CSV table of C-alpha atoms and ligand atoms in Angstrom, one decimal:
chain,number,residue,atom,x,y,z
A,1,MET,CA,9.9,-34.2,68.7
A,2,SER,CA,8.5,-30.7,67.7
A,3,ALA,CA,4.8,-30.2,68.5
A,4,VAL,CA,2.0,-29.0,66.5
A,5,VAL,CA,0.0,-26.8,69.0
A,6,PRO,CA,-2.5,-24.8,67.0
A,7,ILE,CA,-1.9,-21.2,67.0
A,8,SER,CA,-4.9,-19.3,68.2
A,9,ALA,CA,-7.5,-18.0,65.7
A,10,SER,CA,-9.1,-14.6,65.2
A,11,SER,CA,-8.0,-10.8,66.0
A,12,SER,CA,-10.4,-10.4,68.5
A,13,GLN,CA,-9.1,-13.5,70.5
A,14,PHE,CA,-5.7,-11.7,70.6
A,15,SER,CA,-6.7,-8.6,71.8
A,16,ALA,CA,-5.1,-7.2,74.9
A,17,ARG,CA,-6.9,-6.4,77.9
A,18,SER,CA,-6.7,-2.8,77.4
A,19,SER,CA,-7.8,-1.5,74.0
A,20,SER,CA,-4.8,0.4,73.4
A,21,SER,CA,-3.0,-3.1,73.2
A,22,VAL,CA,-5.4,-4.4,70.4
A,23,LEU,CA,-3.2,-5.7,67.2
A,24,PRO,CA,-5.0,-7.0,64.2
A,25,PHE,CA,-3.9,-10.3,63.6
A,26,SER,CA,-2.4,-9.9,60.5
A,27,GLN,CA,0.2,-8.2,62.3
A,28,PHE,CA,1.7,-11.3,63.5
A,29,HIS,CA,2.4,-13.0,60.3
A,30,GLY,CA,5.6,-13.0,58.2
A,31,LEU,CA,7.3,-10.5,60.6
A,32,SER,CA,10.5,-12.3,60.7
A,33,SER,CA,11.7,-10.3,57.6
A,34,SER,CA,9.8,-7.2,58.0
A,35,PRO,CA,11.5,-4.4,56.5
A,36,THR,CA,10.0,-2.1,58.4
A,37,ARG,CA,10.9,-3.5,61.7
A,38,LEU,CA,14.6,-3.7,60.9
A,39,ASP,CA,14.6,-0.3,59.3
A,40,SER,CA,13.2,1.0,62.6
A,41,ALA,CA,15.6,-0.8,64.9
A,42,ALA,CA,18.6,0.4,62.8
A,43,SER,CA,17.4,4.1,62.9
A,44,SER,CA,17.3,3.7,66.8
A,45,THR,CA,20.0,5.8,68.3
A,46,LYS,CA,20.8,2.9,70.4
A,47,TYR,CA,22.3,0.2,68.3
A,48,SER,CA,22.6,-3.3,69.5
A,49,LEU,CA,26.0,-5.2,69.4
A,50,PHE,CA,24.4,-7.1,66.3
A,51,HIS,CA,24.1,-3.8,64.4
A,52,GLN,CA,27.8,-2.9,65.3
A,53,VAL,CA,29.2,-6.3,64.6
A,54,SER,CA,26.8,-6.3,61.2
A,55,ARG,CA,28.8,-2.8,60.7
A,56,GLN,CA,32.1,-4.1,61.3
A,57,LEU,CA,31.8,-7.1,59.1
A,58,GLN,CA,30.5,-5.0,56.0
A,59,THR,CA,33.6,-2.4,56.6
A,60,ALA,CA,36.1,-5.4,57.1
A,61,THR,CA,35.0,-7.1,54.0
A,62,GLY,CA,33.8,-4.1,51.8
A,63,LYS,CA,32.0,-6.6,49.7
A,64,GLY,CA,29.7,-9.4,49.3
A,65,CYS,CA,29.5,-10.6,52.8
A,66,ARG,CA,26.4,-8.8,53.9
A,67,PRO,CA,25.2,-9.8,57.6
A,68,VAL,CA,21.6,-9.4,58.3
A,69,VAL,CA,20.7,-8.5,61.5
A,70,ALA,CA,17.9,-10.7,62.9
A,71,MET,CA,17.1,-8.7,66.1
A,72,ALA,CA,14.2,-6.2,66.8
A,73,GLY,CA,15.4,-5.3,70.2
A,74,THR,CA,18.9,-3.8,70.9
A,75,GLY,CA,19.7,-6.0,74.2
A,76,LYS,CA,22.2,-8.5,74.7
A,77,PHE,CA,21.2,-12.1,73.6
A,78,PHE,CA,20.6,-13.9,77.1
A,79,VAL,CA,20.8,-17.4,78.0
A,80,GLY,CA,19.5,-18.7,81.1
A,81,GLY,CA,19.8,-22.6,82.7
A,82,ASN,CA,17.1,-23.4,85.0
A,83,TRP,CA,18.2,-26.5,87.0
A,84,LYS,CA,15.1,-26.7,88.5
A,85,CYS,CA,14.8,-29.2,91.5
A,86,ASN,CA,17.7,-31.6,90.2
A,87,GLY,CA,21.2,-32.4,90.7
A,88,THR,CA,23.6,-33.8,93.6
A,89,LYS,CA,26.9,-32.3,94.7
A,90,ASP,CA,28.5,-34.8,92.4
A,91,SER,CA,26.3,-34.1,89.3
A,92,ILE,CA,26.5,-30.5,89.7
A,93,GLY,CA,30.1,-30.8,90.1
A,94,LYS,CA,30.8,-32.6,86.7
A,95,LEU,CA,28.2,-29.9,85.4
A,96,ILE,CA,30.3,-27.3,86.6
A,97,ALA,CA,33.4,-28.5,85.0
A,98,ASP,CA,31.7,-29.0,81.6
A,99,LEU,CA,30.5,-25.4,81.9
A,100,ASN,CA,34.0,-24.2,82.8
A,101,SER,CA,35.5,-25.9,79.8
A,102,ALA,CA,32.9,-24.9,77.3
A,103,LYS,CA,33.7,-22.1,74.4
A,104,ILE,CA,31.3,-19.5,75.1
A,105,GLU,CA,30.9,-16.6,72.6
A,106,ASP,CA,31.3,-13.2,74.1
A,107,ASP,CA,28.0,-11.5,72.9
A,108,VAL,CA,25.8,-13.3,75.2
A,109,ASP,CA,24.8,-13.1,78.7
A,110,VAL,CA,24.8,-16.4,80.5
A,111,VAL,CA,23.3,-17.2,83.9
A,112,VAL,CA,22.3,-20.6,85.7
A,113,ALA,CA,20.0,-21.1,88.4
A,114,PRO,CA,20.9,-24.0,90.8
A,115,PRO,CA,18.8,-25.1,93.4
A,116,PHE,CA,19.3,-23.1,96.8
A,117,VAL,CA,21.1,-25.6,98.6
A,118,TYR,CA,23.9,-25.7,95.8
A,119,VAL,CA,24.3,-22.1,95.2
A,120,ASP,CA,27.5,-21.8,97.2
A,121,GLN,CA,29.1,-24.5,95.7
A,122,VAL,CA,28.3,-23.3,92.4
A,123,LYS,CA,29.4,-19.7,93.3
A,124,ASN,CA,32.9,-21.1,94.8
A,125,SER,CA,33.7,-23.5,91.4
A,126,LEU,CA,31.8,-21.9,88.5
A,127,THR,CA,33.7,-19.5,86.0
A,128,ASP,CA,32.8,-16.0,86.9
A,129,ARG,CA,31.7,-15.8,83.2
A,130,ILE,CA,28.3,-17.3,84.0
A,131,ASP,CA,26.1,-15.5,86.4
A,132,ILE,CA,24.1,-17.0,89.1
A,133,SER,CA,20.1,-16.9,89.3
A,134,ALA,CA,17.7,-18.0,92.4
A,135,GLN,CA,15.1,-20.1,91.3
A,136,ASN,CA,12.6,-18.1,93.6
A,137,SER,CA,12.5,-15.3,96.3
A,138,TRP,CA,10.8,-14.5,99.1
A,139,VAL,CA,8.2,-11.2,99.0
A,140,SER,CA,9.6,-9.0,101.3
A,141,LYS,CA,12.6,-8.9,103.9
A,142,GLY,CA,13.4,-12.0,105.6
A,143,GLY,CA,12.1,-13.2,109.5
A,144,ALA,CA,9.4,-15.8,110.4
A,145,PHE,CA,8.7,-17.4,107.2
A,146,THR,CA,9.7,-21.1,107.4
A,147,GLY,CA,11.3,-22.7,104.2
A,148,GLU,CA,11.7,-19.3,102.4
A,149,ILE,CA,14.8,-17.4,101.2
A,150,SER,CA,15.0,-13.4,101.1
A,151,ALA,CA,16.5,-11.7,98.5
A,152,GLU,CA,19.2,-10.4,101.1
A,153,GLN,CA,20.1,-13.9,101.8
A,154,LEU,CA,20.5,-14.7,98.0
A,155,LYS,CA,22.6,-11.4,97.2
A,156,ASP,CA,25.0,-12.6,100.1
A,157,VAL,CA,25.5,-15.8,98.6
A,158,GLY,CA,26.1,-14.1,95.5
A,159,CYS,CA,23.2,-14.5,93.0
A,160,LYS,CA,22.8,-11.6,90.7
A,161,TRP,CA,19.5,-12.9,89.5
A,162,VAL,CA,16.4,-14.5,90.3
A,163,ILE,CA,13.7,-16.1,88.2
A,164,LEU,CA,9.9,-15.2,89.2
A,165,GLY,CA,6.5,-16.2,88.1
A,166,HIS,CA,7.8,-19.5,86.4
A,167,SER,CA,4.7,-21.6,85.5
A,168,GLU,CA,5.8,-24.2,88.0
A,169,ARG,CA,5.5,-21.7,90.9
A,170,ARG,CA,2.1,-20.2,89.3
A,171,HIS,CA,0.3,-23.6,88.5
A,172,ILE,CA,2.0,-26.1,91.0
A,173,ILE,CA,2.6,-24.0,94.1
A,174,GLY,CA,-0.6,-21.6,93.3
A,175,GLU,CA,1.5,-18.1,93.2
A,176,ASP,CA,-0.8,-15.3,91.6
A,177,ASP,CA,0.0,-12.3,89.5
A,178,GLU,CA,-0.1,-9.9,92.4
A,179,PHE,CA,2.1,-11.8,94.6
A,180,ILE,CA,4.8,-12.4,91.7
A,181,GLY,CA,4.5,-8.7,91.1
A,182,SER,CA,5.4,-7.7,94.4
A,183,LYS,CA,8.2,-10.2,94.5
A,184,ALA,CA,9.4,-8.7,91.6
A,185,VAL,CA,9.2,-5.4,93.1
A,186,TYR,CA,11.1,-6.4,96.4
A,187,ALA,CA,13.6,-8.4,94.5
A,188,LEU,CA,14.7,-5.5,92.5
A,189,SER,CA,14.8,-3.3,95.3
A,190,GLN,CA,17.7,-5.6,96.7
A,191,ASN,CA,19.2,-5.1,93.6
A,192,LEU,CA,18.4,-8.6,92.4
A,193,LYS,CA,17.8,-8.8,88.6
A,194,VAL,CA,14.5,-10.4,87.7
A,195,ILE,CA,13.9,-13.1,85.1
A,196,ALA,CA,10.0,-12.6,84.6
A,197,CYS,CA,8.2,-15.5,83.2
A,198,ILE,CA,4.8,-15.4,81.3
A,199,GLY,CA,3.2,-17.9,79.4
A,200,GLU,CA,-0.3,-19.7,78.6
A,201,LEU,CA,-1.7,-23.1,79.5
A,202,LEU,CA,-2.4,-25.4,76.5
A,203,GLU,CA,-6.5,-25.0,77.1
A,204,GLU,CA,-5.9,-21.5,77.5
A,205,ARG,CA,-3.9,-21.3,73.6
A,206,GLU,CA,-6.9,-23.7,72.3
A,207,ALA,CA,-9.3,-21.0,73.7
A,208,GLY,CA,-7.4,-18.2,71.6
A,209,LYS,CA,-6.4,-16.7,75.0
A,210,THR,CA,-2.9,-16.9,74.6
A,211,PHE,CA,-2.3,-12.8,74.2
A,212,ASP,CA,-4.8,-12.2,77.1
A,213,ILE,CA,-3.0,-14.4,79.4
A,214,CYS,CA,0.4,-13.2,78.6
A,215,PHE,CA,-0.6,-9.5,78.8
A,216,GLY,CA,-2.2,-9.9,81.8
A,217,GLN,CA,0.8,-11.3,83.4
A,218,LEU,CA,2.9,-8.9,81.9
A,219,LYS,CA,0.7,-6.1,83.4
A,220,ALA,CA,0.8,-7.6,86.8
A,221,PHE,CA,4.5,-6.8,86.6
A,222,ALA,CA,4.1,-3.4,84.9
A,223,ASP,CA,1.4,-2.2,87.3
A,224,LYS,CA,3.9,-2.7,90.2
A,225,VAL,CA,7.6,-2.3,89.0
A,226,SER,CA,9.0,1.3,88.4
A,227,SER,CA,12.1,0.3,85.9
A,228,TRP,CA,12.5,-2.3,83.6
A,229,ALA,CA,16.2,-2.0,83.3
A,230,ASP,CA,16.9,-5.1,85.4
A,231,ILE,CA,14.3,-7.4,84.0
A,232,VAL,CA,14.3,-10.1,81.2
A,233,ILE,CA,10.9,-11.4,80.2
A,234,ALA,CA,10.7,-15.1,79.8
A,235,TYR,CA,8.0,-16.2,77.3
A,236,GLU,CA,7.1,-19.8,78.7
A,237,PRO,CA,4.2,-21.6,77.1
A,238,VAL,CA,3.3,-24.1,79.7
A,239,TRP,CA,2.3,-26.6,77.3
A,240,ALA,CA,6.2,-26.5,76.2
A,241,ILE,CA,7.9,-26.9,79.3
A,242,GLY,CA,9.3,-30.4,80.1
A,243,THR,CA,7.4,-31.9,77.3
A,244,GLY,CA,9.7,-32.0,74.1
A,245,LYS,CA,6.7,-30.2,72.8
A,246,VAL,CA,8.7,-27.1,71.7
A,247,ALA,CA,6.8,-23.7,70.2
A,248,THR,CA,7.4,-23.3,66.5
A,249,PRO,CA,9.9,-20.6,65.7
A,250,GLN,CA,6.5,-18.7,64.2
A,251,GLN,CA,4.6,-19.3,67.4
A,252,ALA,CA,7.4,-17.9,69.6
A,253,GLN,CA,8.0,-15.1,67.4
A,254,GLU,CA,4.5,-14.1,67.4
A,255,VAL,CA,4.0,-13.7,71.0
A,256,HIS,CA,7.5,-12.3,71.4
A,257,ALA,CA,6.6,-9.7,68.8
A,258,ALA,CA,3.1,-9.0,70.5
A,259,VAL,CA,4.8,-8.8,73.9
A,260,ARG,CA,7.3,-6.1,72.6
A,261,ASP,CA,4.1,-4.3,70.9
A,262,TRP,CA,2.7,-4.4,74.3
A,263,LEU,CA,5.6,-2.8,76.1
A,264,LYS,CA,5.9,-0.5,73.6
A,265,LYS,CA,2.3,0.9,74.0
A,266,ASN,CA,1.8,0.3,77.6
A,267,VAL,CA,5.5,1.3,79.2
A,268,SER,CA,7.5,2.9,76.3
A,269,ALA,CA,9.4,2.4,73.1
A,270,ASP,CA,12.6,2.6,74.7
A,271,VAL,CA,11.7,-0.1,77.0
A,272,ALA,CA,10.3,-2.2,74.3
A,273,SER,CA,13.5,-1.9,72.4
A,274,ALA,CA,16.1,-2.6,75.3
A,275,THR,CA,14.0,-5.5,77.0
A,276,ARG,CA,15.2,-9.0,76.5
A,277,ILE,CA,12.2,-11.3,75.3
A,278,ILE,CA,13.8,-14.9,75.8
A,279,TYR,CA,11.9,-18.2,75.0
A,280,GLY,CA,11.6,-20.9,76.9
A,281,GLY,CA,9.8,-24.6,76.9
A,282,SER,CA,11.7,-27.6,75.4
A,283,VAL,CA,14.7,-25.7,74.1
A,284,ASN,CA,17.6,-28.0,73.0
A,285,GLY,CA,20.8,-28.3,71.0
A,286,SER,CA,18.8,-29.2,68.0
A,287,ASN,CA,15.8,-26.6,67.8
A,288,CYS,CA,17.6,-23.5,69.0
A,289,VAL,CA,19.0,-21.8,66.1
A,290,GLU,CA,16.0,-21.9,64.1
A,291,LEU,CA,14.4,-20.3,67.4
A,292,ALA,CA,17.3,-17.6,67.8
A,293,LYS,CA,17.0,-16.6,64.2
A,294,GLN,CA,13.5,-15.0,65.1
A,295,GLU,CA,13.8,-11.3,65.4
A,296,ASP,CA,12.1,-10.6,68.5
A,297,ILE,CA,13.6,-13.8,70.2
A,298,ASP,CA,16.4,-12.2,72.5
A,299,GLY,CA,17.6,-15.8,73.8
A,300,PHE,CA,16.4,-18.7,76.3
A,301,LEU,CA,15.4,-20.1,79.5
A,302,VAL,CA,16.3,-23.5,79.4
A,303,GLY,CA,15.4,-26.3,81.8
A,304,GLY,CA,16.4,-29.9,81.0
A,305,ALA,CA,18.7,-29.2,78.5
A,306,SER,CA,20.6,-27.0,80.6
A,307,LEU,CA,21.5,-29.8,82.8
A,308,LYS,CA,23.9,-30.9,79.9
A,309,GLY,CA,26.9,-29.0,79.8
A,310,PRO,CA,28.0,-29.4,76.2
A,311,GLU,CA,24.4,-28.9,74.8
A,312,PHE,CA,23.9,-26.2,77.1
A,313,ALA,CA,26.9,-24.5,75.5
A,314,THR,CA,25.7,-25.0,72.1
A,315,ILE,CA,22.3,-23.4,73.0
A,316,ILE,CA,24.3,-20.1,74.5
A,317,ASN,CA,26.3,-20.2,71.2
A,318,SER,CA,23.1,-20.2,68.9
A,319,VAL,CA,23.8,-16.1,69.5
A,320,THR,CA,25.9,-16.6,66.5
A,321,SER,CA,22.7,-17.5,64.3
A,322,LYS,CA,21.8,-13.7,65.0
A,323,ARG,CA,24.1,-13.0,62.0
A,324,VAL,CA,23.5,-14.7,59.0
A,325,ALA,CA,25.4,-14.3,55.5
A,326,ALA,CA,22.9,-12.8,53.0
B,401,PGA,P1,12.4,-27.2,79.7
B,401,PGA,O1,12.1,-26.0,80.7
B,401,PGA,O2,13.4,-26.4,78.9
B,401,PGA,O3,13.0,-28.4,80.3
B,401,PGA,O4,11.1,-27.4,78.8
B,401,PGA,C1,12.2,-24.7,80.7
B,401,PGA,C2,11.6,-23.9,82.2
B,401,PGA,O5,11.1,-24.3,82.5
B,401,PGA,O6,12.4,-23.0,82.0
């Protein structure tokens, strides 16, 4: 089921906190095939893999087949599976077997985030083609923090990534922007890469505060981290998570483009272009292709559908829809 949740309204409602980030609303319509954006991406010195593929295909065919590159950023497509608090040794064993036998495209980074207690099982049986992420980490060095897991421990058991700022931790557990930013800094200092989640509640979207909320959450990361090289941003509208109400491709693209623009204005053009901005919220095997075609969507963070191996593989392989024959 796809949802019709209203996109916010006026330009002023979309204003960033910083006046330098104010963007006219008109900029957020019809971006998906904007020649300006494609031209500026193509003139960048850092070509994405898709640009290279495009050129190779053009050279190979020498005629008619002219692939359109639908990617504003230069980062590799990225798909993460967030297993949340699901699974047993048996069900996870079956999921791993399905993932190990799945055919996965080359030009995509793939990560799964099992519950902590199964990380070792996953590490010992999952193909090296897929990296492991934790779903959370403690804000500083380990010690007397009952129930917590430190970044050092996650590294020790083979995690390369950690998801931070997920809406379930923000809104159910009560983690705030400042705490999440500090967690990101500590995880990065321990050489864990970070999937930094942002996203608005339904009432915030309906009140026209989508950009304010997302930019505020982004700023909390930006204020603390010194490098974005090991960060992937996950835009996950809270109303779309686990609800079956996926954002429309246009709704997602609009926020992704705004997030990239915020990075450009508040961090740097290089960071804006290189940082992957992935979408999360009821992504499945049926809606992933249309979402992946949006030029500022660099991949997905997937919850429910990542628990089904073949469907997760379909989502991973939606990277192919970034190459569209013209
Ligand atoms: P969902 O979860 O795909 O089940 O909506 C996404 C997420 O929470 O990362």
